[in-house]
Every structure is written in C-alpha cells, then in structure tokens.
Amino acid sequence: MPTLRTALVGALLWAAAMGASALVNLLLDNWVTPGKISTVSLLFAGGGALAFPVGLFAARLVSLARGPEVAFAAAFVGLAAATIGVTAGLYALQYRSYYAEWHAPVFTLTWGFQLVFTMAVASYQFVVLGIRLYFPLGFVALFAAGLWFARHRR
C-alpha cells in the first residue's frame, strides 16, 4: 500500500497537473466562457486527485518484485487508466445529473435502463472529446510520474 503521505501529496500534484493540462488546452482553443473552462479544469483536477491513489496502488500491485522497466510500464498504464476512468466517471455523473429531470421515477426498470445508457453515452463522449485535453501536458506528467515510480517504488 502507498503511504498516506505519498497518496495525498501525489494526489495533489497529479490533480494540479491534470487540471493544468485541461486548462491550457481550453485556453489555447479560445473557449469564451470562463465558467465552463473552470468547471472542466476542476473536473479534470478532481478526477486526477481521486485517480492517483488508485493508479498508484494498481502499479504497485503489478510491479511487485519486478524490475524498473516493469514498474515504469505499470505506473504509466495504471495512472493513465485510473485517471481516464475516474474522470470519465465524474463526467458521466455530471452528465447524468443534467438529464435526470427527464428520466423515469427512481429505481424503476425504465430508470435503470436510462441510467445505464446515459452513463455509457457520457463515458463514450468523454473518451471521444475529453481525452485530447490530456495532451501534451498530461502525457508529459504521466511520463514523469512513471519515471518517479520506477525509481521510488519501495
């Protein structure tokens, strides 16, 4: 298990990197709504903060008693998958909350189908439109985190 200090400091740094990556991309795309820019940047930062301990745990689990190359790859894949997955989940929850007013009453069969398909569509939409906000800064941060993990995984 990662130490509490590593998880907290890493989560804060990872959140800052992911939020900055989204912010820079949105500013370069000339979004004209500052409120939307801050919302999306905070969504990416929140996803990064929640994903870091999960990705770190997965990387440590996969790289036990293996070389630094495996540790780097485990951190790279673990952090990437956790960050994209958690951020997509947060986006899907926000997306679902918007459409909830038009859905069937809670805990009915129709509501269940609407929940599943709305979350699936939102996740797909995030993968298609949101992943680009991780490049290039998020990718650089991912590479740096992989190198850090390969050197300091004990």
CSV table of C-alpha atoms in Angstrom, one decimal:
chain,number,residue,atom,x,y,z
A,1,MET,CA,0.0,0.0,0.0
A,2,PRO,CA,1.2,3.5,-0.7
A,3,THR,CA,1.9,5.6,2.4
A,4,LEU,CA,-0.7,8.2,3.3
A,5,ARG,CA,1.8,11.0,2.7
A,6,THR,CA,2.6,9.7,-0.8
A,7,ALA,CA,-1.0,9.2,-1.7
A,8,LEU,CA,-2.0,12.7,-0.5
A,9,VAL,CA,0.9,14.7,-1.9
A,10,GLY,CA,0.8,12.7,-5.2
A,11,ALA,CA,-2.9,13.2,-5.5
A,12,LEU,CA,-2.5,17.0,-5.1
A,13,LEU,CA,0.3,17.1,-7.6
A,14,TRP,CA,-1.5,14.8,-10.0
A,15,ALA,CA,-4.7,16.9,-9.7
A,16,ALA,CA,-2.7,20.1,-10.4
A,17,ALA,CA,-1.1,18.5,-13.5
A,18,MET,CA,-4.4,17.2,-14.9
A,19,GLY,CA,-6.3,20.4,-14.2
A,20,ALA,CA,-3.5,22.5,-15.7
A,21,SER,CA,-3.4,20.2,-18.8
A,22,ALA,CA,-7.2,20.8,-19.4
A,23,LEU,CA,-6.9,24.5,-18.6
A,24,VAL,CA,-4.0,25.1,-21.1
A,25,ASN,CA,-5.8,23.2,-23.8
A,26,LEU,CA,-9.1,25.0,-23.3
A,27,LEU,CA,-7.4,28.4,-23.2
A,28,LEU,CA,-5.5,27.5,-26.4
A,29,ASP,CA,-8.8,26.5,-28.0
A,30,ASN,CA,-10.1,30.0,-27.2
A,31,TRP,CA,-13.1,28.9,-25.2
A,32,VAL,CA,-15.1,32.1,-24.5
A,33,THR,CA,-16.9,31.0,-21.3
A,34,PRO,CA,-14.6,31.3,-18.3
A,35,GLY,CA,-17.2,29.5,-16.1
A,36,LYS,CA,-17.1,26.4,-18.4
A,37,ILE,CA,-13.3,26.5,-18.5
A,38,SER,CA,-13.1,26.5,-14.7
A,39,THR,CA,-15.7,23.7,-14.5
A,40,VAL,CA,-13.9,21.4,-16.9
A,41,SER,CA,-10.5,22.2,-15.4
A,42,LEU,CA,-11.8,21.4,-11.9
A,43,LEU,CA,-13.4,18.2,-13.2
A,44,PHE,CA,-10.1,17.0,-14.6
A,45,ALA,CA,-8.3,18.0,-11.4
A,46,GLY,CA,-10.9,16.2,-9.3
A,47,GLY,CA,-10.6,13.1,-11.5
A,48,GLY,CA,-6.8,13.3,-11.1
A,49,ALA,CA,-6.9,13.6,-7.4
A,50,LEU,CA,-9.2,10.6,-6.9
A,51,ALA,CA,-7.4,8.5,-9.5
A,52,PHE,CA,-3.8,8.9,-8.2
A,53,PRO,CA,-4.1,6.6,-5.2
A,54,VAL,CA,-6.0,4.0,-7.3
A,55,GLY,CA,-3.4,4.1,-10.1
A,56,LEU,CA,-0.5,4.0,-7.7
A,57,PHE,CA,-2.0,1.0,-5.9
A,58,ALA,CA,-2.5,-0.8,-9.2
A,59,ALA,CA,1.0,0.0,-10.3
A,60,ARG,CA,2.5,-1.3,-7.0
A,61,LEU,CA,0.4,-4.4,-7.2
A,62,VAL,CA,1.5,-5.2,-10.8
A,63,SER,CA,5.2,-4.3,-10.3
A,64,LEU,CA,5.9,-6.3,-7.1
A,65,ALA,CA,9.4,-7.7,-7.1
A,66,ARG,CA,10.0,-6.8,-10.8
A,67,GLY,CA,12.5,-4.5,-12.5
A,68,PRO,CA,12.3,-0.8,-13.1
A,69,GLU,CA,11.1,-1.2,-16.7
A,70,VAL,CA,8.0,-3.1,-15.4
A,71,ALA,CA,7.5,-0.6,-12.7
A,72,PHE,CA,7.6,2.3,-15.2
A,73,ALA,CA,5.1,0.5,-17.5
A,74,ALA,CA,2.8,-0.4,-14.6
A,75,ALA,CA,2.8,3.2,-13.4
A,76,PHE,CA,2.2,4.5,-16.9
A,77,VAL,CA,-0.7,2.2,-17.6
A,78,GLY,CA,-2.1,2.2,-14.1
A,79,LEU,CA,-2.2,6.0,-13.8
A,80,ALA,CA,-3.5,6.5,-17.3
A,81,ALA,CA,-6.3,4.0,-16.9
A,82,ALA,CA,-7.3,5.2,-13.5
A,83,THR,CA,-7.2,8.9,-14.4
A,84,ILE,CA,-9.2,8.5,-17.6
A,85,GLY,CA,-11.6,6.1,-15.9
A,86,VAL,CA,-12.3,8.2,-12.8
A,87,THR,CA,-12.5,11.4,-14.7
A,88,ALA,CA,-14.9,9.8,-17.2
A,89,GLY,CA,-17.0,8.6,-14.3
A,90,LEU,CA,-17.2,12.0,-12.8
A,91,TYR,CA,-18.1,13.5,-16.1
A,92,ALA,CA,-20.8,10.8,-16.6
A,93,LEU,CA,-22.3,11.6,-13.1
A,94,GLN,CA,-22.5,15.3,-14.0
A,95,TYR,CA,-24.0,14.4,-17.4
A,96,ARG,CA,-26.5,12.1,-15.7
A,97,SER,CA,-27.5,14.8,-13.2
A,98,TYR,CA,-28.4,17.1,-16.0
A,99,TYR,CA,-30.6,14.6,-17.8
A,100,ALA,CA,-32.1,13.2,-14.6
A,101,GLU,CA,-35.1,15.6,-14.7
A,102,TRP,CA,-36.3,14.0,-17.9
A,103,HIS,CA,-35.9,10.4,-16.7
A,104,ALA,CA,-38.4,8.0,-15.3
A,105,PRO,CA,-39.0,7.8,-11.5
A,106,VAL,CA,-36.1,6.5,-9.4
A,107,PHE,CA,-35.5,2.7,-9.1
A,108,THR,CA,-37.9,1.7,-11.8
A,109,LEU,CA,-36.8,-0.6,-14.6
A,110,THR,CA,-37.0,2.2,-17.1
A,111,TRP,CA,-34.9,4.4,-14.8
A,112,GLY,CA,-32.3,1.7,-14.6
A,113,PHE,CA,-32.0,1.4,-18.4
A,114,GLN,CA,-31.9,5.2,-18.7
A,115,LEU,CA,-29.1,5.3,-16.0
A,116,VAL,CA,-27.0,2.7,-17.7
A,117,PHE,CA,-27.3,4.1,-21.2
A,118,THR,CA,-26.9,7.7,-20.1
A,119,MET,CA,-23.7,6.8,-18.2
A,120,ALA,CA,-22.4,4.7,-21.2
A,121,VAL,CA,-23.1,7.5,-23.6
A,122,ALA,CA,-21.4,10.1,-21.3
A,123,SER,CA,-18.3,7.8,-20.9
A,124,TYR,CA,-18.1,7.4,-24.6
A,125,GLN,CA,-18.5,11.1,-25.2
A,126,PHE,CA,-15.7,11.8,-22.7
A,127,VAL,CA,-13.4,9.3,-24.4
A,128,VAL,CA,-14.0,10.9,-27.8
A,129,LEU,CA,-13.9,14.6,-26.8
A,130,GLY,CA,-12.2,14.7,-23.4
A,131,ILE,CA,-9.0,12.7,-23.9
A,132,ARG,CA,-7.5,15.3,-26.1
A,133,LEU,CA,-7.3,17.6,-23.1
A,134,TYR,CA,-4.6,15.4,-21.6
A,135,PHE,CA,-2.2,16.1,-24.5
A,136,PRO,CA,0.6,17.2,-24.3
A,137,LEU,CA,0.9,18.3,-20.7
A,138,GLY,CA,-0.9,15.3,-19.2
A,139,PHE,CA,1.2,13.0,-21.2
A,140,VAL,CA,4.4,14.6,-20.0
A,141,ALA,CA,3.2,14.4,-16.4
A,142,LEU,CA,2.3,10.7,-17.0
A,143,PHE,CA,5.8,10.1,-18.3
A,144,ALA,CA,7.4,11.9,-15.3
A,145,ALA,CA,5.2,10.0,-12.8
A,146,GLY,CA,6.2,6.7,-14.4
A,147,LEU,CA,9.9,7.6,-14.1
A,148,TRP,CA,9.3,8.7,-10.5
A,149,PHE,CA,7.5,5.5,-9.6
A,150,ALA,CA,10.2,3.3,-11.3
A,151,ARG,CA,12.9,5.0,-9.1
A,152,HIS,CA,11.0,5.3,-5.8
A,153,ARG,CA,8.6,2.4,-5.6
A,154,ARG,CA,9.7,1.0,-2.3
